[in-house]
CSV table of C-alpha atoms in Angstrom, one decimal:
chain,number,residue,atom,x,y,z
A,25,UNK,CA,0.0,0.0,0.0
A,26,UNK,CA,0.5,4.0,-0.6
A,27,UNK,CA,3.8,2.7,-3.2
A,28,UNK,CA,2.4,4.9,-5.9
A,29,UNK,CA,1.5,7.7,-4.1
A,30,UNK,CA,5.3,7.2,-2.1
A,31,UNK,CA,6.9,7.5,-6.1
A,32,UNK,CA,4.9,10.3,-6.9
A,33,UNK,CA,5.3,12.4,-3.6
A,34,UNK,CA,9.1,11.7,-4.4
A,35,UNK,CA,9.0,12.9,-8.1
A,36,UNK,CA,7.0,16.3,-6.8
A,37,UNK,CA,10.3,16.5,-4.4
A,38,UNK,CA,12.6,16.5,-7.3
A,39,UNK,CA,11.1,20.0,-8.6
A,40,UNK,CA,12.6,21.2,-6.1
A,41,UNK,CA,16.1,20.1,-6.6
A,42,UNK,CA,18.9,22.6,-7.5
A,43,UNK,CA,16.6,25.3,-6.7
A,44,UNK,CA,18.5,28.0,-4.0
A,45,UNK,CA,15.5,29.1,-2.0
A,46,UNK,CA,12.0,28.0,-2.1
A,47,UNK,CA,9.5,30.9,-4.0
A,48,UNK,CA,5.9,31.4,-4.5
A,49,UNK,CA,6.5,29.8,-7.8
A,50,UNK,CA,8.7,26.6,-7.1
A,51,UNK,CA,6.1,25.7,-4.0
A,52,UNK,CA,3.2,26.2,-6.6
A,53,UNK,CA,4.6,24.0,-9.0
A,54,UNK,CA,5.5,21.2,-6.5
A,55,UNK,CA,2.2,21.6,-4.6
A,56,UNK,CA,0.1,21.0,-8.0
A,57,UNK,CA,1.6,17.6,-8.6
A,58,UNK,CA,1.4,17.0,-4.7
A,59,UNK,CA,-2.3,17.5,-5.1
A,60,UNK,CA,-2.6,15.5,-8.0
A,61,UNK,CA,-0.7,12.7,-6.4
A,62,UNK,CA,-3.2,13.1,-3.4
A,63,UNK,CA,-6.3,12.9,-5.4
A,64,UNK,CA,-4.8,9.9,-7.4
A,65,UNK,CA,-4.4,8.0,-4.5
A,66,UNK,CA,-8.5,8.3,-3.8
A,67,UNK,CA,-7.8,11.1,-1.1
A,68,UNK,CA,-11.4,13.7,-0.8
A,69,UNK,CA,-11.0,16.2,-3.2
A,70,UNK,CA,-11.5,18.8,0.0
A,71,UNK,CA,-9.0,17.6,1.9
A,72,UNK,CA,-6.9,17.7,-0.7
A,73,UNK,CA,-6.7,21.1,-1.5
A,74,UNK,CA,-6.9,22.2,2.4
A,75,UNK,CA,-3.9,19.8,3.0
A,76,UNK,CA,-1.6,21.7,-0.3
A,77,UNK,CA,-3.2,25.2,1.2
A,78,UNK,CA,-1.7,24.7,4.9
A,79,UNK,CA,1.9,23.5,3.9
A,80,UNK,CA,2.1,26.0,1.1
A,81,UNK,CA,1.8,28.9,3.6
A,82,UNK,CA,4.2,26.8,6.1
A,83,UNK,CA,6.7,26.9,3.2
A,84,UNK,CA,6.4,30.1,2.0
A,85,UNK,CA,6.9,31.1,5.8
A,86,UNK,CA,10.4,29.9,6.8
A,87,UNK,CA,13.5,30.6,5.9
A,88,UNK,CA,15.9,27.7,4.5
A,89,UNK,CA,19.0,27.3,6.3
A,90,UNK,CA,21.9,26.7,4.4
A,91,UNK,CA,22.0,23.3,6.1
A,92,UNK,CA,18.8,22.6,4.5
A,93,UNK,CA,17.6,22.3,1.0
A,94,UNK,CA,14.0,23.1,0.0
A,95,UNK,CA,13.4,19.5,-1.1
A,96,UNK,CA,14.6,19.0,2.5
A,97,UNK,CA,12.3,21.2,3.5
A,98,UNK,CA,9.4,20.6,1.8
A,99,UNK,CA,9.3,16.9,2.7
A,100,UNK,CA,9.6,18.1,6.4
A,101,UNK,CA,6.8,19.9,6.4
A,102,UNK,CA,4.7,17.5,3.9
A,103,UNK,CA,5.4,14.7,6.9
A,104,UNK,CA,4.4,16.7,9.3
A,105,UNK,CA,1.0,18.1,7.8
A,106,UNK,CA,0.5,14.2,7.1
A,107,UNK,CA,0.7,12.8,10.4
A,108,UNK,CA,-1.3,15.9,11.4
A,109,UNK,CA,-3.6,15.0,8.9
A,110,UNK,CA,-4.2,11.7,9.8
A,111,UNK,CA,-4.9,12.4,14.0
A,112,UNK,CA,-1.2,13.5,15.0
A,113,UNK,CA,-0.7,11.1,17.6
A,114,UNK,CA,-2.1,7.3,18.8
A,115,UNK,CA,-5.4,7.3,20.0
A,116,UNK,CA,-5.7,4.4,22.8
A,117,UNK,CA,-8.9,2.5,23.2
A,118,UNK,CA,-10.9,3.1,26.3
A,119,UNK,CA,-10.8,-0.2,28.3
A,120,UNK,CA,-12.2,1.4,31.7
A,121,UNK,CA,-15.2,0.1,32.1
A,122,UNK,CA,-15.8,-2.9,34.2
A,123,UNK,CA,-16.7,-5.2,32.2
A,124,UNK,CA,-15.5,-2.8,29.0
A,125,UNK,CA,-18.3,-3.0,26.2
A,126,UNK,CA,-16.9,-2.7,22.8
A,127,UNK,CA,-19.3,-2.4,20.0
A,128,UNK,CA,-18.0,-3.2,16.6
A,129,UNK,CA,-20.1,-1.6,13.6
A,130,UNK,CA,-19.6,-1.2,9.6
A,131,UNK,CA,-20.5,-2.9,6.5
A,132,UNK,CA,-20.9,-6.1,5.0
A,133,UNK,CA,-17.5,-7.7,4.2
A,134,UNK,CA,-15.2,-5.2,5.7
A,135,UNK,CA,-13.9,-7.3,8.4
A,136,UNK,CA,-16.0,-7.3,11.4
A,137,UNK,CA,-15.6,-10.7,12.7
A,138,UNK,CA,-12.2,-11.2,12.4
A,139,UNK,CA,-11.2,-7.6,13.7
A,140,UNK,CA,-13.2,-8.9,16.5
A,141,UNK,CA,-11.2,-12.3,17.1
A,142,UNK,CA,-8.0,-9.9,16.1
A,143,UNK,CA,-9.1,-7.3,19.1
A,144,UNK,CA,-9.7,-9.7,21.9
A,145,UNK,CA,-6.6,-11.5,20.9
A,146,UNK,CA,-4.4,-8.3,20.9
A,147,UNK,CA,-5.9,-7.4,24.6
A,148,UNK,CA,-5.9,-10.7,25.8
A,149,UNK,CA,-1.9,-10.9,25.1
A,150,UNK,CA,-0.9,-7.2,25.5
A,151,UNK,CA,-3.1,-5.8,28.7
A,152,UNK,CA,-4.3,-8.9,30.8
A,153,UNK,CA,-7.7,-9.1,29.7
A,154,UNK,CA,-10.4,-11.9,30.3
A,155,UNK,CA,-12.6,-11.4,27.0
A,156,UNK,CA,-15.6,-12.4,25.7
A,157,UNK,CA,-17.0,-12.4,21.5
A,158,UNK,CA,-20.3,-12.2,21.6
A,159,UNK,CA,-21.7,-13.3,18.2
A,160,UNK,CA,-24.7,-10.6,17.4
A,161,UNK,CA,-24.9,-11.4,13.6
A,162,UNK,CA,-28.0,-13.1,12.9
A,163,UNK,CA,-28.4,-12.6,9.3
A,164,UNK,CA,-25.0,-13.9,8.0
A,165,UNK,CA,-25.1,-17.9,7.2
A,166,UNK,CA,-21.9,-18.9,9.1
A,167,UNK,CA,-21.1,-16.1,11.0
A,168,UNK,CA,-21.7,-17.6,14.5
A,169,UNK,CA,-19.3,-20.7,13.5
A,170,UNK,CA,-16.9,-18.5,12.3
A,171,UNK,CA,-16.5,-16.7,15.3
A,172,UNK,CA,-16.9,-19.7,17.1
A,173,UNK,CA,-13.7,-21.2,15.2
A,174,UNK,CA,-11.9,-18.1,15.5
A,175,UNK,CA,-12.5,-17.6,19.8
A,176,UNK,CA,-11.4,-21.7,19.7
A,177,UNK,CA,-7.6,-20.5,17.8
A,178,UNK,CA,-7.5,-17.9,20.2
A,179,UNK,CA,-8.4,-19.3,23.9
A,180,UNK,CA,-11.1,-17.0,23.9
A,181,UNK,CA,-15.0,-17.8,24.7
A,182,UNK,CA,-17.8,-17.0,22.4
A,183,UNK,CA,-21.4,-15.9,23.7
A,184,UNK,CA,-23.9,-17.2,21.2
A,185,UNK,CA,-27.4,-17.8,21.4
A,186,UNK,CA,-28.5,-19.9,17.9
A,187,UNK,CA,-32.1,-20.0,18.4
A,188,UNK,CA,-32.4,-16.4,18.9
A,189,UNK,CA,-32.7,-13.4,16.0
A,190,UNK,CA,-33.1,-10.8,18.5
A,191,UNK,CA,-29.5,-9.6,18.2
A,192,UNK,CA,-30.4,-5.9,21.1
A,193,UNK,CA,-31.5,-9.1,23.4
A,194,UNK,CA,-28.4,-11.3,22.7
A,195,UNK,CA,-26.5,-8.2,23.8
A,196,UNK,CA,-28.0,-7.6,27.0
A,197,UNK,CA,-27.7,-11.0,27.5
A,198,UNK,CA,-24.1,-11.7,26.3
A,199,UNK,CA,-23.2,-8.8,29.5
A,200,UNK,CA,-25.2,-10.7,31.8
A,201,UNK,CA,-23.5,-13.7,31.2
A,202,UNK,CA,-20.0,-11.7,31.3
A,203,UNK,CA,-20.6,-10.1,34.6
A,204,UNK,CA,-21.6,-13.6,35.8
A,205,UNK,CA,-18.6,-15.6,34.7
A,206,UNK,CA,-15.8,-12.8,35.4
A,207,UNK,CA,-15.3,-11.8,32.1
A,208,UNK,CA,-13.8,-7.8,32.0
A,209,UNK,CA,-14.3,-7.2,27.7
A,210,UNK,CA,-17.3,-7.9,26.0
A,211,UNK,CA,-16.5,-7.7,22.2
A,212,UNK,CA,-20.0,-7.2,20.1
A,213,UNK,CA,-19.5,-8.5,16.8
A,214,UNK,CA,-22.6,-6.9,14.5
A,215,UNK,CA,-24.2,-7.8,11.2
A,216,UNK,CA,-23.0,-5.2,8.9
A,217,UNK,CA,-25.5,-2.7,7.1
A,218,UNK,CA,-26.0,-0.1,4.8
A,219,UNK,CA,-26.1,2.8,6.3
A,220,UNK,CA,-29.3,3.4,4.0
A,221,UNK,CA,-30.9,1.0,5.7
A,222,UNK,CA,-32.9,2.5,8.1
A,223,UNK,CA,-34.1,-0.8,9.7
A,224,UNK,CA,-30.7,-1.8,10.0
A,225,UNK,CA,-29.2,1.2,11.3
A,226,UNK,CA,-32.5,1.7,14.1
A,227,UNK,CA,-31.0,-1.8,15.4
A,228,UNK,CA,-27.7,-0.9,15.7
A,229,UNK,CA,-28.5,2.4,17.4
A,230,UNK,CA,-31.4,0.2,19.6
A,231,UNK,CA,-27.9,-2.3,20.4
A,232,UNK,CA,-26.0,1.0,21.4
A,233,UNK,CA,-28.8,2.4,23.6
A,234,UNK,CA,-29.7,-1.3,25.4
A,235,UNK,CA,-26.1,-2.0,26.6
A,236,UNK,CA,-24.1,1.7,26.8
A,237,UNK,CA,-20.6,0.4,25.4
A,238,UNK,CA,-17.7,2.4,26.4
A,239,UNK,CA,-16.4,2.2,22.9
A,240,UNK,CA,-17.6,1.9,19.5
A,241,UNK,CA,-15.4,1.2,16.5
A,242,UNK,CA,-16.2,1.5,13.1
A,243,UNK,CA,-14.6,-0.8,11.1
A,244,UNK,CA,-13.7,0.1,7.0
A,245,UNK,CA,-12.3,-1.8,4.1
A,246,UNK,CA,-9.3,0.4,3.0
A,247,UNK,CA,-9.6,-0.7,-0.6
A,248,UNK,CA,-13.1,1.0,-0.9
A,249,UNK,CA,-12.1,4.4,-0.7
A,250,UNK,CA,-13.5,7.4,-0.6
A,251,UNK,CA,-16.8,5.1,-0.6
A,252,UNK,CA,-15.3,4.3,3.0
A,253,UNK,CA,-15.1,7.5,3.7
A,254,UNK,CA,-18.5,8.7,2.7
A,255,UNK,CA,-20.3,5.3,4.4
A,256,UNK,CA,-18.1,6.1,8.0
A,257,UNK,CA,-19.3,9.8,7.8
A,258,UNK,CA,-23.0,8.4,7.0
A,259,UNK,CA,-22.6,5.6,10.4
A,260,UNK,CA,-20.9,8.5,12.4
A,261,UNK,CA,-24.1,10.6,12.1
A,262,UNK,CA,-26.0,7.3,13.6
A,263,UNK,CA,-23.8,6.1,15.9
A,264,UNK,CA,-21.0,8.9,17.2
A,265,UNK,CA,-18.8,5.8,16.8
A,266,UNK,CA,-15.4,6.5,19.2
A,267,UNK,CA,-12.9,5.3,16.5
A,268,UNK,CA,-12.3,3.9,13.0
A,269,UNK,CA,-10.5,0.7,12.4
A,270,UNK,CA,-8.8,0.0,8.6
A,271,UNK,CA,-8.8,-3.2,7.7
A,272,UNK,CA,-6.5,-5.1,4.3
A,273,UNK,CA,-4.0,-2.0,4.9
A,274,UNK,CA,-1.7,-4.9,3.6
A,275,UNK,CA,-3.9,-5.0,0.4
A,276,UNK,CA,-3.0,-3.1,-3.1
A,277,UNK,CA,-5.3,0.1,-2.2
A,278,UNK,CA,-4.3,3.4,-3.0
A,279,UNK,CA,-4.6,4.7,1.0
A,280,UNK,CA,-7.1,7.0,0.5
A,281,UNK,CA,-9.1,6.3,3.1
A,282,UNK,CA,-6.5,6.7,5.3
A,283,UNK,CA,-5.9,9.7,4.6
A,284,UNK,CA,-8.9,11.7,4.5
A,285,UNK,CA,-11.3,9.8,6.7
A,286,UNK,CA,-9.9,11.3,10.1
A,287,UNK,CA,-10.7,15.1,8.8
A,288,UNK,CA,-14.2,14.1,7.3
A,289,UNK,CA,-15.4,12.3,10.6
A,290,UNK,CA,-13.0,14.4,12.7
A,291,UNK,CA,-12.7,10.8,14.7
A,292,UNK,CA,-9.4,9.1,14.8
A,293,UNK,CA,-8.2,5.9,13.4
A,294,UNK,CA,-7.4,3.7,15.8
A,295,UNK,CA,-6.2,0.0,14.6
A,296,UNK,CA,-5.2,-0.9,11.3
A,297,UNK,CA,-4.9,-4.5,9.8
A,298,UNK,CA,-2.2,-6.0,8.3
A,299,UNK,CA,-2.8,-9.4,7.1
A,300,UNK,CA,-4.8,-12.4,7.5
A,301,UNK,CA,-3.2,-13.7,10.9
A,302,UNK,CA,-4.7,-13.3,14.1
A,303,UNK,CA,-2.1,-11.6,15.3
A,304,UNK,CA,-2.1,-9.3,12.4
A,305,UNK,CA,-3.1,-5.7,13.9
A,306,UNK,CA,-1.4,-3.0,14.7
A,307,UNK,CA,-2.4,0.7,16.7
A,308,UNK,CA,-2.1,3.2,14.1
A,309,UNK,CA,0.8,5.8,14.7
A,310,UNK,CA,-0.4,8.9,12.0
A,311,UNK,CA,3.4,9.6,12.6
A,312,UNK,CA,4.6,6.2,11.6
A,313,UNK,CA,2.5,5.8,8.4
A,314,UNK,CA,3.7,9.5,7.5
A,315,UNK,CA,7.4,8.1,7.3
A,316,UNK,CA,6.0,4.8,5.5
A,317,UNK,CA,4.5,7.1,2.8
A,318,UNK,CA,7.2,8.9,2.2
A,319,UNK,CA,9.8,6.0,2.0
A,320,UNK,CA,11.2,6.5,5.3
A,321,UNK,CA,10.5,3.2,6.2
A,322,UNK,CA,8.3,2.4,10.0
A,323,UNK,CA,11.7,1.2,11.4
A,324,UNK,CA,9.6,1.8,15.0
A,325,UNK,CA,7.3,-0.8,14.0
A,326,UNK,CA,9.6,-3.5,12.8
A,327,UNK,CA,11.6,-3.1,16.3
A,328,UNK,CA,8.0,-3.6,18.3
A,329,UNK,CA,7.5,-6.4,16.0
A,330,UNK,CA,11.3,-8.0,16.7
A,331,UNK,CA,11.0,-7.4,20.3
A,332,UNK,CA,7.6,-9.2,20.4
A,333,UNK,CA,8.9,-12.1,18.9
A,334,UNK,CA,12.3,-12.1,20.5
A,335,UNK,CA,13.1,-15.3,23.0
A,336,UNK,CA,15.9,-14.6,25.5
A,337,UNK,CA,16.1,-17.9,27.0
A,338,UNK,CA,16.4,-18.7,22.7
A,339,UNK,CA,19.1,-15.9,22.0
A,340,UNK,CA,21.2,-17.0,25.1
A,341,UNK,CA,21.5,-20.9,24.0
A,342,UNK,CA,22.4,-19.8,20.4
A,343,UNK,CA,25.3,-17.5,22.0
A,344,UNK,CA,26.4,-20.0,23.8
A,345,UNK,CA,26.7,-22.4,20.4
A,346,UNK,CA,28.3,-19.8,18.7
A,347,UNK,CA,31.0,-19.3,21.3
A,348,UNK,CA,31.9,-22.8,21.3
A,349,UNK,CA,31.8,-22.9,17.5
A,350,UNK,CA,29.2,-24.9,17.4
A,351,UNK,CA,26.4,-23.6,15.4
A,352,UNK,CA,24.7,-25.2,12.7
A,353,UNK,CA,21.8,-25.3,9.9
A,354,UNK,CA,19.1,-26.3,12.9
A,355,UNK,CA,19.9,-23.2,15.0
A,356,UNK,CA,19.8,-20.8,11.5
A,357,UNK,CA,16.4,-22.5,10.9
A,358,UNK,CA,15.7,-21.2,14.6
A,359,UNK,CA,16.2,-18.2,13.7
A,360,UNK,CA,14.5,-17.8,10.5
A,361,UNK,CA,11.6,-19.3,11.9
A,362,UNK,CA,11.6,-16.8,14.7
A,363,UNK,CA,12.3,-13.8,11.8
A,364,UNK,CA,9.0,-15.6,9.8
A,365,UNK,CA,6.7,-14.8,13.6
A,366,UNK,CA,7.0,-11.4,12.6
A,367,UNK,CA,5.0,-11.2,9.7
A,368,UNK,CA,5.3,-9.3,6.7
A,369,UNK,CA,8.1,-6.6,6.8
């Protein structure tokens, strides 16, 4: 993802190259293929242009030090305004509640389910957390077993009522039951809708209303679009959702969404996935995916990722083998094996 828009953000660079100073007219030119790399890369036309306006007048107001060359420059400020952009900072998920009620909303096919399983797995493993999936999709042929399946790979136990189609009752029930048994998350996976469905959208408001969840995530398909950013702005309206989750980041999308949905909804994105794996989620850092756009690299990332999977008890026998001279084709199977836990790099 965002390769093509990483190119052309580097060719709109290059205009710059050789020049002395930056001027009204260099910043104009370079700023005009920045935009058109933006828009080409599915970012709202609106954002856009705002995004070109505010780092025109930031270049036009400094100086460039000698040390620094307006290419330099100009792909300072162009990372900044884009981690700005996209929410600034890391927006944690609110986990206060006792039991925490997450509701998980969006449409049909964008991931729900398995950004569910993904979620409880993530605070299961990183904050200590008993959770429960609580399967409220009772339209979807297979979607109860496929949580079901999913909660078994994780160690995780799935609320799930088959006889009932009443999903605002399976809710209130699912907490019930979670309160009972000392669970402290309750993950509400939903059917997803169209948010021109009225009947659909009255339930998941009715859902909202009949169990209060602390935190409700909206969860997008990142190779729709601006059609993802025009359906969260529709289910915002509905819901007031807390935070917006991008899912097949790993896909061959343009990154659009990415980039314009957090100044339409003016909500921050919160998780993105990254792969098929149940493991495969990450917080999104706006700063972070800044740098990945423009080829930096998220070397922050690939360190979490490396210290995740790192064994000490592992790294100390090998050291050991290697002093004595004694390391062979098993151990560097070890250790590509361990390299293959982190995912894709």
């Amino acid at each position: 993802m965002f390769e093509n828009l990483s190119e052309r953000l580097e060719r709109s660079f290059k205009i710059l190259k050789g020049e002395g100073r930056i001027t009204e007219i260099n910043v104009a030119e370079t700023l005009k293929d920045v935009r058109r790399a933006l828009l080409d890369a599915d970012v709202n036309y609106k954002t856009a242009k705002e995004f070109t306006e505010t780092v025109k007048q930031k270049a036009l107001g400094q100086n460039v030090l000698t040390a620094i060359k307006p290419e330099q420059l100009m792909v300072k400020i162009v990372h900044d305004e884009l981690a700005t952009l996209m929410g600034g900072t890391a927006v944690d998920i609110n986990i206060k509640g006792s039991p925490t009620i997450i509701l998980i909303s969006g449409l049909q096919g964008s991931g729900k389910t398995t950004f569910s399983a993904k979620l409880a797995n993530m605070l299961k493993s990183k904050r200590g957390k008993n959770p429960l999936l609580v399967a409220g999709d009772v339209y979807r042929p297979a979607a109860i077993e496929q949580l079901k399946v999913l909660g078994e790979q994780i160690g995780v136990s799935v609320y799930a009522e088959e006889a009932n189609k009443n999903p605002i009752k399976i809710a209130q029930n699912a907490v019930q039951y979670a309160k009972q048994h000392g669970k402290d998350l309750i993950i509400i996976d939903t059917a997803g809708r169209l948010a021109i469905d009225e009947q659909m959208m009255n339930e998941i408001e009715s859902i909202k209303n009949a169990v209060n969840p602390q935190e409700i995530l909206f969860v997008v398909d990142a190779m729709t679009g601006q059609d993802a950013v025009n359906t969260a702005k529709e289910f915002n309206e509905r819901l007031d959702f807390d935070g917006v989750v991008l899912t097949k980041l790993d896909g061959d999308t343009r990154g659009g969404a990415a980039l314009s949905i957090r100044s339409v909804v003016n909500k921050p994105i919160k998780f993105v996935g990254t792969g098929e794996k149940l493991d495969a989620i990450d917080v999104f850092h706006p700063e972070r995916m800044a740098d990945r756009i423009l080829g930096m690299g998220d070397i922050v990332s690939l360190v979490e990722k490396a210290q995740e999977q790192y064994d000490e008890e592992e790294a100390r026998r090998l050291q050991k083998k290697i002093a004595k001279n004694q390391f062979d084709f098993n151990d560097f199977l070890s250790q590509i094996r361990q390299i293959k836990k982190m995912g894709n790099l």
